[in-house]
Coordinates of C-alpha atoms and ligand atoms in Angstrom, one line a residue:
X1 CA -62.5 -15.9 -67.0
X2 CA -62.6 -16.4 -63.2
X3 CA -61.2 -14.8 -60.6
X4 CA -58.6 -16.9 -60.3
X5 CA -56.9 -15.2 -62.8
X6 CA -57.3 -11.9 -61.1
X7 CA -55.5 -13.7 -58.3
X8 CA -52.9 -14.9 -60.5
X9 CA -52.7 -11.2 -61.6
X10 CA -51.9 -10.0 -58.3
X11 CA -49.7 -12.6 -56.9
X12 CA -47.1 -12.0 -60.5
X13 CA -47.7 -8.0 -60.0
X14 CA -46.1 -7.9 -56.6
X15 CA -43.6 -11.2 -57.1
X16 CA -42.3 -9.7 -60.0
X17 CA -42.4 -5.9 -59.2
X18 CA -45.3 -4.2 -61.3
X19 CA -47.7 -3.3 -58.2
X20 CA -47.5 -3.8 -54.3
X21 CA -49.6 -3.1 -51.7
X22 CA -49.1 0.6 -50.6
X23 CA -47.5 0.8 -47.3
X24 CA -46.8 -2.6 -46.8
X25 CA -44.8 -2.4 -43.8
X26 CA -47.0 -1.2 -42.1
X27 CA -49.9 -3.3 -42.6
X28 CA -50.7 -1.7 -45.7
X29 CA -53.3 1.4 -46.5
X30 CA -56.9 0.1 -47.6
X31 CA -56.9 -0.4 -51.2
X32 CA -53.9 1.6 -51.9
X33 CA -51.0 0.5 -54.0
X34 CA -47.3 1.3 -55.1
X35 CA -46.0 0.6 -58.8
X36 CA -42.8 -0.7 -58.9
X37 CA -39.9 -0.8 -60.7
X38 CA -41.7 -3.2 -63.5
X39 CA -45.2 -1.7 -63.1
X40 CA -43.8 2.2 -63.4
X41 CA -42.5 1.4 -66.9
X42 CA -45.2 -0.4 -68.2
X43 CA -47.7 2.3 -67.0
X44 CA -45.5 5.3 -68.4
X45 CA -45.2 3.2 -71.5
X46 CA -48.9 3.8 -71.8
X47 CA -49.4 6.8 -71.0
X48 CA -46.6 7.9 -73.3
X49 CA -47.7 6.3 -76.1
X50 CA -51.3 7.9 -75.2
X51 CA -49.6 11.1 -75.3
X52 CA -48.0 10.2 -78.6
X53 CA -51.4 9.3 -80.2
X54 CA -53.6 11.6 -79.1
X55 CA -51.6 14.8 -78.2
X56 CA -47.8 14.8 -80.4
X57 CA -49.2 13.2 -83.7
X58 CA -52.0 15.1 -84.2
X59 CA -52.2 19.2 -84.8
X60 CA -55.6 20.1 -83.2
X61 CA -54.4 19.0 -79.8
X62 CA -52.4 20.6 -77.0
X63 CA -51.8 19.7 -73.5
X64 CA -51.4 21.1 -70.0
X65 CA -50.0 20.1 -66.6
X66 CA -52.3 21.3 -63.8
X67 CA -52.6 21.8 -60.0
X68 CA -53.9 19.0 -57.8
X69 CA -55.4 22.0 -55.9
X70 CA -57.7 23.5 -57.5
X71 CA -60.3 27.1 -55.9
X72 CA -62.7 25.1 -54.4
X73 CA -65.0 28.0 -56.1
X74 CA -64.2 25.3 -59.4
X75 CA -65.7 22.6 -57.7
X76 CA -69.0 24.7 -57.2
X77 CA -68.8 25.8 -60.8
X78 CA -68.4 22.4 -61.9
X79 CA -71.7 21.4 -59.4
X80 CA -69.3 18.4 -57.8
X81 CA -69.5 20.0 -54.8
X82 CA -73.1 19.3 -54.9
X83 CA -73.3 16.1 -57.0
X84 CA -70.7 14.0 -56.5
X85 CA -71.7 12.0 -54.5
X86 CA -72.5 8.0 -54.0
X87 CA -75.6 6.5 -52.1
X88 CA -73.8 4.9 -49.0
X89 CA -76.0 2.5 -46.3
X90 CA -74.6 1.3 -43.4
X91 CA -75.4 -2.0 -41.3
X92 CA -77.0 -1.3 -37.8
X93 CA -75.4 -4.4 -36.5
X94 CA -71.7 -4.0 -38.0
X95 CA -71.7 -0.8 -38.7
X96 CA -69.8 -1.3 -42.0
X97 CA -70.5 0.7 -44.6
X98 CA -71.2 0.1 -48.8
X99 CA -72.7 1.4 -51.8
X100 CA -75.6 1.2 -52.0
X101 CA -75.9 0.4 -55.5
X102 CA -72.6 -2.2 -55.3
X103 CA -74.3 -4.4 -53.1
X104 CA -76.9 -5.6 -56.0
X105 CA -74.8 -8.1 -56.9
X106 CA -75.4 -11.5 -56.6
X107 CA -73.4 -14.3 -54.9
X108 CA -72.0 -15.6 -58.1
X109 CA -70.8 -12.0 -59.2
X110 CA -73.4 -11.6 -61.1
X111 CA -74.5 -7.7 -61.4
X112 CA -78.0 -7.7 -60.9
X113 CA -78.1 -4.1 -60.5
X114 CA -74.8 -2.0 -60.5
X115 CA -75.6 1.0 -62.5
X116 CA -73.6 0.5 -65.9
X117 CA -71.6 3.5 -64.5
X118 CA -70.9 6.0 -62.0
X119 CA -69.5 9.2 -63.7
X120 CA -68.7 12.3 -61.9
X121 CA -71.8 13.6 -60.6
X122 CA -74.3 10.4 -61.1
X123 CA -76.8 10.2 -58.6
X124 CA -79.0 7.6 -58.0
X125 CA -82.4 7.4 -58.2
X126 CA -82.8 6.5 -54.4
X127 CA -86.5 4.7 -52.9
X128 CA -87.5 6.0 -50.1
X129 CA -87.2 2.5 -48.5
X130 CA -83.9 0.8 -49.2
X131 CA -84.4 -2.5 -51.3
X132 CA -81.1 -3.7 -49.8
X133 CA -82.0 -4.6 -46.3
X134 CA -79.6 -7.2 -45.5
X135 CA -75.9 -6.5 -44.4
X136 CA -73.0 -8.2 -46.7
X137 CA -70.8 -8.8 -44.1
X138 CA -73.3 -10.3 -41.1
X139 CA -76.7 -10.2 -42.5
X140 CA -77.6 -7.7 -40.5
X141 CA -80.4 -4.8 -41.4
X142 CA -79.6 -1.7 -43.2
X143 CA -80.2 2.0 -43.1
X144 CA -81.8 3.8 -45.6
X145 CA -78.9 5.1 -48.8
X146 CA -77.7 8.8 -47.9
X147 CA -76.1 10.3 -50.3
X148 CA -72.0 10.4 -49.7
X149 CA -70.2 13.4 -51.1
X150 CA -67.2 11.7 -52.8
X151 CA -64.6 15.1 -52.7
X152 CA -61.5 14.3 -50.8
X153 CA -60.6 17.5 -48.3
X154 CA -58.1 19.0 -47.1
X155 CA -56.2 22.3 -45.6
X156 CA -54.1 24.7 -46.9
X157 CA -52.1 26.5 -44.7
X158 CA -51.7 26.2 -40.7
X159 CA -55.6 26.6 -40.0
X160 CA -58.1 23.9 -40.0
X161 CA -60.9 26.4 -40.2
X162 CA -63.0 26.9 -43.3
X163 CA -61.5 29.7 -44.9
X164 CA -58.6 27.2 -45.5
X165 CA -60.6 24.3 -46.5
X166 CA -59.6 22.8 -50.0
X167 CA -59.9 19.7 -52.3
X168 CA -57.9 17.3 -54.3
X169 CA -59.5 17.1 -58.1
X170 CA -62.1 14.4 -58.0
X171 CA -61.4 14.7 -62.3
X172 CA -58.8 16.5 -64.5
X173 CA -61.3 17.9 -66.3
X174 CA -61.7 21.0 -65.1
X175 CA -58.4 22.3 -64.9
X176 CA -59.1 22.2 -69.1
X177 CA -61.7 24.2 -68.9
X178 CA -60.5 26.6 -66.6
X179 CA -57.2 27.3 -68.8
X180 CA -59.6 27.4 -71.7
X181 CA -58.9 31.2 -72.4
X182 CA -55.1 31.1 -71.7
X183 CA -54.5 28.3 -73.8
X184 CA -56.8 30.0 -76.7
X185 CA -55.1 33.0 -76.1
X186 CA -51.3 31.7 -75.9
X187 CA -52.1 29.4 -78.9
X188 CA -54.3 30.6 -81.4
X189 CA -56.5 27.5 -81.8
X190 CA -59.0 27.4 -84.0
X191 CA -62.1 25.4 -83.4
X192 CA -62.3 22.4 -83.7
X193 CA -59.2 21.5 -80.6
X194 CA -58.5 19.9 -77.7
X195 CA -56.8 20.2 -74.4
X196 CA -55.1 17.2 -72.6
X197 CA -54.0 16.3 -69.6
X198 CA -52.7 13.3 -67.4
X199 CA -52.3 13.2 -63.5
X200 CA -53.8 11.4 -60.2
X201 CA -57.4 12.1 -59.3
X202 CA -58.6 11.5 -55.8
X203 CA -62.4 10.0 -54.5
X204 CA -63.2 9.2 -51.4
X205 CA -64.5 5.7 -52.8
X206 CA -67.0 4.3 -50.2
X207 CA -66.2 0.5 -51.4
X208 CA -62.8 0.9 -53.7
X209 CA -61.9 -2.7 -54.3
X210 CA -60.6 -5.1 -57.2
X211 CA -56.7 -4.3 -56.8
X212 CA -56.2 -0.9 -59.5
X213 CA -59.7 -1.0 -60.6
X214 CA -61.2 0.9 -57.6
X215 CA -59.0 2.8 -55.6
X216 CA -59.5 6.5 -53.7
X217 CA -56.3 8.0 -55.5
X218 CA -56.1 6.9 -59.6
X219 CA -54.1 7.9 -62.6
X220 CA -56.1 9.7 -65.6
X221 CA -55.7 10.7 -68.8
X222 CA -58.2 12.6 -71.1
X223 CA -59.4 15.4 -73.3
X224 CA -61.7 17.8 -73.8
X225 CA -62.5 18.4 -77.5
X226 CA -64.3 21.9 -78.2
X227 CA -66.7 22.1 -81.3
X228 CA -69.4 24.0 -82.4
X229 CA -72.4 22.6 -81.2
X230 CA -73.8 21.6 -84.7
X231 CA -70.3 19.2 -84.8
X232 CA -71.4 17.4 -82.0
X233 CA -73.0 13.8 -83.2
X234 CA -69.9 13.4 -85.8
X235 CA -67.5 14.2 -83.5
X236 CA -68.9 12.0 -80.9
X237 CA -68.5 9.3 -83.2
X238 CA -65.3 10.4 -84.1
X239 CA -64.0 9.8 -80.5
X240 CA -66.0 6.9 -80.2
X241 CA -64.1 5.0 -82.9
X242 CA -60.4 6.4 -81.8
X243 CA -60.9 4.8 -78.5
X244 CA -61.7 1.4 -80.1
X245 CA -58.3 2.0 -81.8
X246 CA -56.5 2.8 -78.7
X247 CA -57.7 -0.2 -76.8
X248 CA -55.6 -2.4 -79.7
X249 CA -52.8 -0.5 -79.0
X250 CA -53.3 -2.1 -75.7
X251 CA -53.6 -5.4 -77.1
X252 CA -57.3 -5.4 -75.9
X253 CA -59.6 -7.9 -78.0
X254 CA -62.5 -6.0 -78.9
X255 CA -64.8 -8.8 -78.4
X256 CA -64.1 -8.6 -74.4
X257 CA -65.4 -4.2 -74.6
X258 CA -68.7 -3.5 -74.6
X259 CA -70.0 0.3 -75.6
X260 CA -73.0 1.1 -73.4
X261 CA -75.3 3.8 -73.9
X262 CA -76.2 5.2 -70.8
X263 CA -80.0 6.5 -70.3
X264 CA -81.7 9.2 -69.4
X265 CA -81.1 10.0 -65.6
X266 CA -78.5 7.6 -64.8
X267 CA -75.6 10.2 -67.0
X268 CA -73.6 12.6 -64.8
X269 CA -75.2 15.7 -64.8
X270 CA -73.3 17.6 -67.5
X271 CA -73.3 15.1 -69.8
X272 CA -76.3 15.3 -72.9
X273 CA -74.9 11.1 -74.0
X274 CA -72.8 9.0 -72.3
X275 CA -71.1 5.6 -73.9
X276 CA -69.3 4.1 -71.1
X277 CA -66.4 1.5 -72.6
X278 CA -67.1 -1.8 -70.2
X279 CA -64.5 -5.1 -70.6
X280 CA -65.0 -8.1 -69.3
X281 CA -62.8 -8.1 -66.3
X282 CA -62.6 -11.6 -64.0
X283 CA -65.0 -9.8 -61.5
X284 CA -67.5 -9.2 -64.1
X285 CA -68.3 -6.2 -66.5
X286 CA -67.8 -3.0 -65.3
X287 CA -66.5 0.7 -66.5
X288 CA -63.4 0.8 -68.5
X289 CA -63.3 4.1 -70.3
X290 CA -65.8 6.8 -71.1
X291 CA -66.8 9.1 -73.3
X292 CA -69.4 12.5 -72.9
X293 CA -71.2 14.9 -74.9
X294 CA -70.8 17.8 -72.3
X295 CA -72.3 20.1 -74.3
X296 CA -70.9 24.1 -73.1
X297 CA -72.0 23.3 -69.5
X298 CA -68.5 23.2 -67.6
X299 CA -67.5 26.6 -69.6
X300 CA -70.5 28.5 -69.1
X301 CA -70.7 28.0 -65.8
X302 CA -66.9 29.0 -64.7
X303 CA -67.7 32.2 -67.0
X304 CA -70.8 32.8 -64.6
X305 CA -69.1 31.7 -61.1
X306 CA -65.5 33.7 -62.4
X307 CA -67.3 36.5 -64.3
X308 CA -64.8 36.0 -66.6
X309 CA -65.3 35.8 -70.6
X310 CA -64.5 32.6 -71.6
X311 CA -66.0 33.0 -75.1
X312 CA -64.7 31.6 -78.3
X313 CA -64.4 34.4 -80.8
X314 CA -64.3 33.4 -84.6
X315 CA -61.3 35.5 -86.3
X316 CA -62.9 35.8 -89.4
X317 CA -66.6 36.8 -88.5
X318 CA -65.7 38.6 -85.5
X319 CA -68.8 36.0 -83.9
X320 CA -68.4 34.6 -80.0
X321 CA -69.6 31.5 -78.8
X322 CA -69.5 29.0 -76.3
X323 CA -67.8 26.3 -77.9
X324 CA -69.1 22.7 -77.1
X325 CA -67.3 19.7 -75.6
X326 CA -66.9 16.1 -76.4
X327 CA -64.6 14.4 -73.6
X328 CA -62.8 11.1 -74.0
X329 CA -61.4 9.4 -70.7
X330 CA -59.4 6.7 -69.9
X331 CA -58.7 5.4 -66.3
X332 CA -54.9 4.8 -66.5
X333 CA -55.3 2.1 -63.9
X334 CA -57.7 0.4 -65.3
X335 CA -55.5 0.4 -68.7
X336 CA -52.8 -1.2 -66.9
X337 CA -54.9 -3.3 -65.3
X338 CA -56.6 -4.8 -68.6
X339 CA -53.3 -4.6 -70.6
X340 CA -51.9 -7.1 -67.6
X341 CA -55.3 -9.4 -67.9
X342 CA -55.3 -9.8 -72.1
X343 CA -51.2 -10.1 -71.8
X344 CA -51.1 -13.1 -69.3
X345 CA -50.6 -16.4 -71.1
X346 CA -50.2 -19.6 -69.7
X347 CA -48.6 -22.6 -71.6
X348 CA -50.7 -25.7 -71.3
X349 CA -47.5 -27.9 -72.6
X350 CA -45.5 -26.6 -69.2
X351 CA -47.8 -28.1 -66.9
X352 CA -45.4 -29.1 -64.1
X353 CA -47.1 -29.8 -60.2
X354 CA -44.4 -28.0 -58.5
X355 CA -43.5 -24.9 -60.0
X356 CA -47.1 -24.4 -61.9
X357 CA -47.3 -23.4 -65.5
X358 CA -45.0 -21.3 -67.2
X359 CA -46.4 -17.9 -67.7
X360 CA -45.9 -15.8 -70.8
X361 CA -46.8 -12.0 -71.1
X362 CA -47.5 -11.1 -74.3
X363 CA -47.4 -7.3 -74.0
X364 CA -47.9 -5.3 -76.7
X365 CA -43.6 -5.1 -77.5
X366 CA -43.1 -0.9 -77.3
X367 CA -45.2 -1.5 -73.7
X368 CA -43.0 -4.4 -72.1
X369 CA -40.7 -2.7 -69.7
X370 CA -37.6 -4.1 -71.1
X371 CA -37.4 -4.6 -74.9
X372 CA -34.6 -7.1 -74.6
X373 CA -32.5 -9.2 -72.0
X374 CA -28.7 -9.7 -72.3
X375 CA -27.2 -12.8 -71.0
X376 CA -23.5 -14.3 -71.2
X377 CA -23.8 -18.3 -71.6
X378 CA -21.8 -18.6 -68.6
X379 CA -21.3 -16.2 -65.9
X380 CA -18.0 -17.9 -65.2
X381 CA -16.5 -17.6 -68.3
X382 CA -15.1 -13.3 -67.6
X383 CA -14.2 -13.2 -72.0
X384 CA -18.6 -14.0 -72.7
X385 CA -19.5 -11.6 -69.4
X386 CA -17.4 -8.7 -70.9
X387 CA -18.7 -9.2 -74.6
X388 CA -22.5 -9.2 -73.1
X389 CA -21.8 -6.4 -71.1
X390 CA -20.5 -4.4 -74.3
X391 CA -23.6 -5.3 -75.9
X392 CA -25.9 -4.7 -72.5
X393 CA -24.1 -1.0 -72.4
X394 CA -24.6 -0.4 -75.9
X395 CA -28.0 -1.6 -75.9
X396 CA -29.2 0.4 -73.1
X397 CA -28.5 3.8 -75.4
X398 CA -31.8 3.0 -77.2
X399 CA -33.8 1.2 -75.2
X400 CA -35.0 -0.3 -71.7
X401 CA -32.8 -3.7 -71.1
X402 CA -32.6 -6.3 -68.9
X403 CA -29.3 -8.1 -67.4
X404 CA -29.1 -11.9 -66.4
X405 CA -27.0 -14.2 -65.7
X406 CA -28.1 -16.1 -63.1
X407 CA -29.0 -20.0 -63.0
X408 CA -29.4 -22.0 -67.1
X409 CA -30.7 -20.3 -69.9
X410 CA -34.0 -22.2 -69.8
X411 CA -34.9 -20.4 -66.7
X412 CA -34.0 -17.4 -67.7
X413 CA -36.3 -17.4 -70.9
X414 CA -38.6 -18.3 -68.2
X415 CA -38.0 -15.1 -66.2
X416 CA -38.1 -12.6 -69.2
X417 CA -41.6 -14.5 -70.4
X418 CA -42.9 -13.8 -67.5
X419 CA -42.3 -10.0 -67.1
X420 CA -43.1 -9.9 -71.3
X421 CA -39.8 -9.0 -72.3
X422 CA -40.0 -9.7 -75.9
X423 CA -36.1 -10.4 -77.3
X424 CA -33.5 -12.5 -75.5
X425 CA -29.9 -12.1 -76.3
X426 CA -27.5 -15.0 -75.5
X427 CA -23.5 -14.3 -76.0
X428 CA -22.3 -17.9 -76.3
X429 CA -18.4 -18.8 -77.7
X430 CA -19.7 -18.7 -81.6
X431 CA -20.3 -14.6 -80.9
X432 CA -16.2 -14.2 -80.1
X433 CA -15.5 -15.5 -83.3
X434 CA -18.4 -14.2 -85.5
X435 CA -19.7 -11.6 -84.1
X436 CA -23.2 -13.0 -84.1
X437 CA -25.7 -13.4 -81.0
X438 CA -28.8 -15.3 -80.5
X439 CA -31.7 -13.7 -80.0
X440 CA -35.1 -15.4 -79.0
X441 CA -38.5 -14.4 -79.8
X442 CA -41.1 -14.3 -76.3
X443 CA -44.1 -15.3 -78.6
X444 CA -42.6 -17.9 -80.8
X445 CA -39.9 -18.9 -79.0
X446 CA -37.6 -18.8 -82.3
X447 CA -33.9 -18.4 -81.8
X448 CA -31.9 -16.6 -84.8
X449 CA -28.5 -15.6 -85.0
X450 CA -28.2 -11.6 -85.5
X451 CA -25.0 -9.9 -85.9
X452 CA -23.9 -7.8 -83.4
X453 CA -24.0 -4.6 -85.3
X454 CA -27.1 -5.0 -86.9
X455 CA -28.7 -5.9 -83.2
X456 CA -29.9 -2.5 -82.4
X457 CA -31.6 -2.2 -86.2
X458 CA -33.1 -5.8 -85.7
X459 CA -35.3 -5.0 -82.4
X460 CA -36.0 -1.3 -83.2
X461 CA -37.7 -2.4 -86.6
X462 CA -39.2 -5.5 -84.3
X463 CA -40.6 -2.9 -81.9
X464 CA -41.2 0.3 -83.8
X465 CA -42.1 -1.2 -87.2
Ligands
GAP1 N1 -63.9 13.7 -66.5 C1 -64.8 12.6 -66.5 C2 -64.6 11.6 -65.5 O1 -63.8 11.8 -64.6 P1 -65.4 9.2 -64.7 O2 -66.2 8.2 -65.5 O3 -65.9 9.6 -63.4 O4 -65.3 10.4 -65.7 C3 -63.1 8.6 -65.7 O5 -63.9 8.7 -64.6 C4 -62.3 7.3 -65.7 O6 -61.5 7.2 -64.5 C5 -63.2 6.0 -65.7 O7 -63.6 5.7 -67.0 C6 -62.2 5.0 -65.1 O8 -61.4 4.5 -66.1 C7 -61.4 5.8 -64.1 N2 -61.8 5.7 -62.7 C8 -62.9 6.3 -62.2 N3 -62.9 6.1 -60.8 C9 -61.8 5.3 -60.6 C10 -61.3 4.8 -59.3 N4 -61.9 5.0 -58.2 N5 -60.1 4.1 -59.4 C11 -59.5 3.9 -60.6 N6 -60.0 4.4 -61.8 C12 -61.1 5.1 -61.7

């Protein structure tokens, strides 16, 4: 894999509507970016089905929907406010500015010394001399690493005076474990359960970078899973092998993850063991997902800062305890990202010098944006348009469909490869008299007729199983 593919990446996500630059008029916002009309359906196509998997289908899981905005007093419970933060240097001679950790790696891209993460609250072991004296950007020398708090302020209300000051969630986390007691008391969970939630998290990155993979405002979705703390090494495990089965939802080979074990001193500060998920990405291998052992530290410590009880009482022995946590997270970015780099396909036989190769996306099919594409033969002929527009309307009851009809088939096909959609339906001058379409497989490229009325049957069971 190069980088060229990343590039590739790119240039389809905005040509074809998946992901622009935020703000592009004007002149953009640094590393910020727009899903469009493409990209919004493949990215709530995952986070649906993530929802589906981990939260609907199972019954020791519930979820919530929480402020952006949390009491800053969280942030000092949670010890973000004092350890989140990144080692920044800054060249005396540009002044620009970089992790100090990121800038370990080598010409070729090579990571010579990137910690193998950099959870909430992981703080490097700085020298007191920096080892990275040379700028980057102009070579020039630089300052020792400071540490950078990475919480995003802001103000509530018409005062910009401290009273008022506030921040967006740097993690999602801890709006689970500050509804712990409500959602124990509403639901009547029993240990062992979880509590998930999705929604935009926001770090004041000192180098974001890599299109989705690194930006200041992200997507997340995770859990917190509360056992007793005897449960902990099986349930780790647990997790550990649900997330391997996630990523094939994603149509992720497992060959390209790597599950790290993260030492001693290098592990956020709650966390008792780390296994970070790493893939292979173009740019080299870096943080996908992650999973923690965060023992009871996060609930303990809002029941000292709150003074409220946020003990777990058994019903039967009457007994209270501080339940433990296991956490799973996914970067929903990041899983668009990677669902994008194992979908894209090229087909050597298309090799043409002016218009490139022709590009397939394989998505997983119940992820592709559209599920089908309905096209009349000819857009000329008003008896095939109104058939294909029946079908198109019908269609569009049950699932996300395409319309075309625009330019020869052949390109067409080309179009719909290219965005993943997986069926195409053709109404040609057999379907008026038999009532039959043709529908074309994306990954084989195998046309069959279908009748009309079993159409909807005939991609559901495709898709759905
Ligand atoms: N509650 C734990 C937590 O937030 P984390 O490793 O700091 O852990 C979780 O972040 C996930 O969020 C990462 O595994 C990654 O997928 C994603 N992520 C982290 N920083 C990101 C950023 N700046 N841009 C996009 N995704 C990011």
């Amino acid at each position: 894999m190069t980088n060229d593919k990343m590039d590739k990446i790119i240039s389809l996500a905005k040509r074809r509507g998946f992901v622009f630059p935020g703000s592009e008029i004007y002149g953009g916002l640094s590393n910020s970016y727009d899903y469009g009309p493409l990209g919004v359906e493949l990215k709530n196509n995952i986070s649906q089905l993530w929802w589906k998997r981990f939260v609907q289908d199972r019954n020791d899981m519930v979820g919530i929907d929480a402020a952006l905005i949390m009491n800053p007093k969280v942030w000092e419970a949670s010890g973000h406010l004092k350890e989140f933060s990144d080692p920044l240097v800054e060249c005396k001679k540009c002044h620009n500015r970089f992790r100090a950790d990121q800038i370990l790696e080598g010409p070729s891209g090579v990571n010579f010394g990137e910690p193998t993460s950099r959870p909430v609250g992981y703080t490097l072991e700085l020298k007191n001399k920096s080892p990275y004296e040379k700028c980057p950007d102009c070579g020039g020398e630089l300052t020792n690493p400071k540490q950078f708090n990475l919480m995003l302020q802001t103000f509530l209300g018409p005062a910009e005076e401290k009273a008022n000051e506030v921040y967006f969630r740097p993690e999602i986390a801890q709006s689970m474990f500050v509804n712990f007691k409500q959602v124990l008391d509403t639901t009547r969970r029993r240990l062992p359960f979880g509590i998930a939630s999705q929604g935009k998290a926001f770090r004041n990155e000192i180098t974001p970078g890599n299109f989705i993979f690194r930006t200041r405002e992200f997507n997340l979705m995770e859990f917190e899973y509360f056992i007793e703390e005897k449960e902990w090494k099986k349930t780790f495990e647990y997790w550990q092998n649900e997330m391997r089965e996630w990523l094939k939802d994603l149509g992720v080979n497992l060959k390209k993850v790597h599950e790290v074990e993260i030492p001693d001193g290098e592990r956020a500060h709650y966390s008792k063991r780390t296994v970070d998920f790493e893939y292979e990405y173009p740019f080299g291998q870096k943080e996908l997902y992650g999973l923690a052992y965060r023992t009871d530290f996060d609930l303990k410590n809002h029941e000292k800062f709150s003074g409220q009880n946020l003990k777990y009482r058994d019903p039967e022995t009457g007994e209270e305890i501080s339940p433990h946590v296991i956490e799973p997270t996914f970067g929903l970015d990041r899983s668009v990202l990677v669902t994008l780099l194992e979908a894209y396909h090229e087909d050597p036989s298309s090799a043409k010098a002016s218009d490139g190769k022709r590009v397939i996306l394989k998505l997983p099919l119940r992820l592709a944006p559209y599920k089908a594409a309905v096209f009349p033969l000819l857009a000329n002929k008003p008896e095939l348009v109104e058939k294909a527009k029946e079908i198109y309307d019908d269609l569009r009851k049950h699932f996300t469909v395409a319309w075309d009809d625009r330019g020869n088939i052949g390109k067409r096909y080309y179009s719909q490869d290219e965005i993943g959609t997986p069926f195409c339906i053709t109404v040609d001058f057999d379907t008026l008299e038999k009532g039959d379409v043709t529908v074309r497989d994306r990954d084989t490229a195998k046309q069959e007729r279908i009748q009309i009325k079993e159409l909807r049957e005939y991609i559901h069971g495709k898709i759905f199983g």
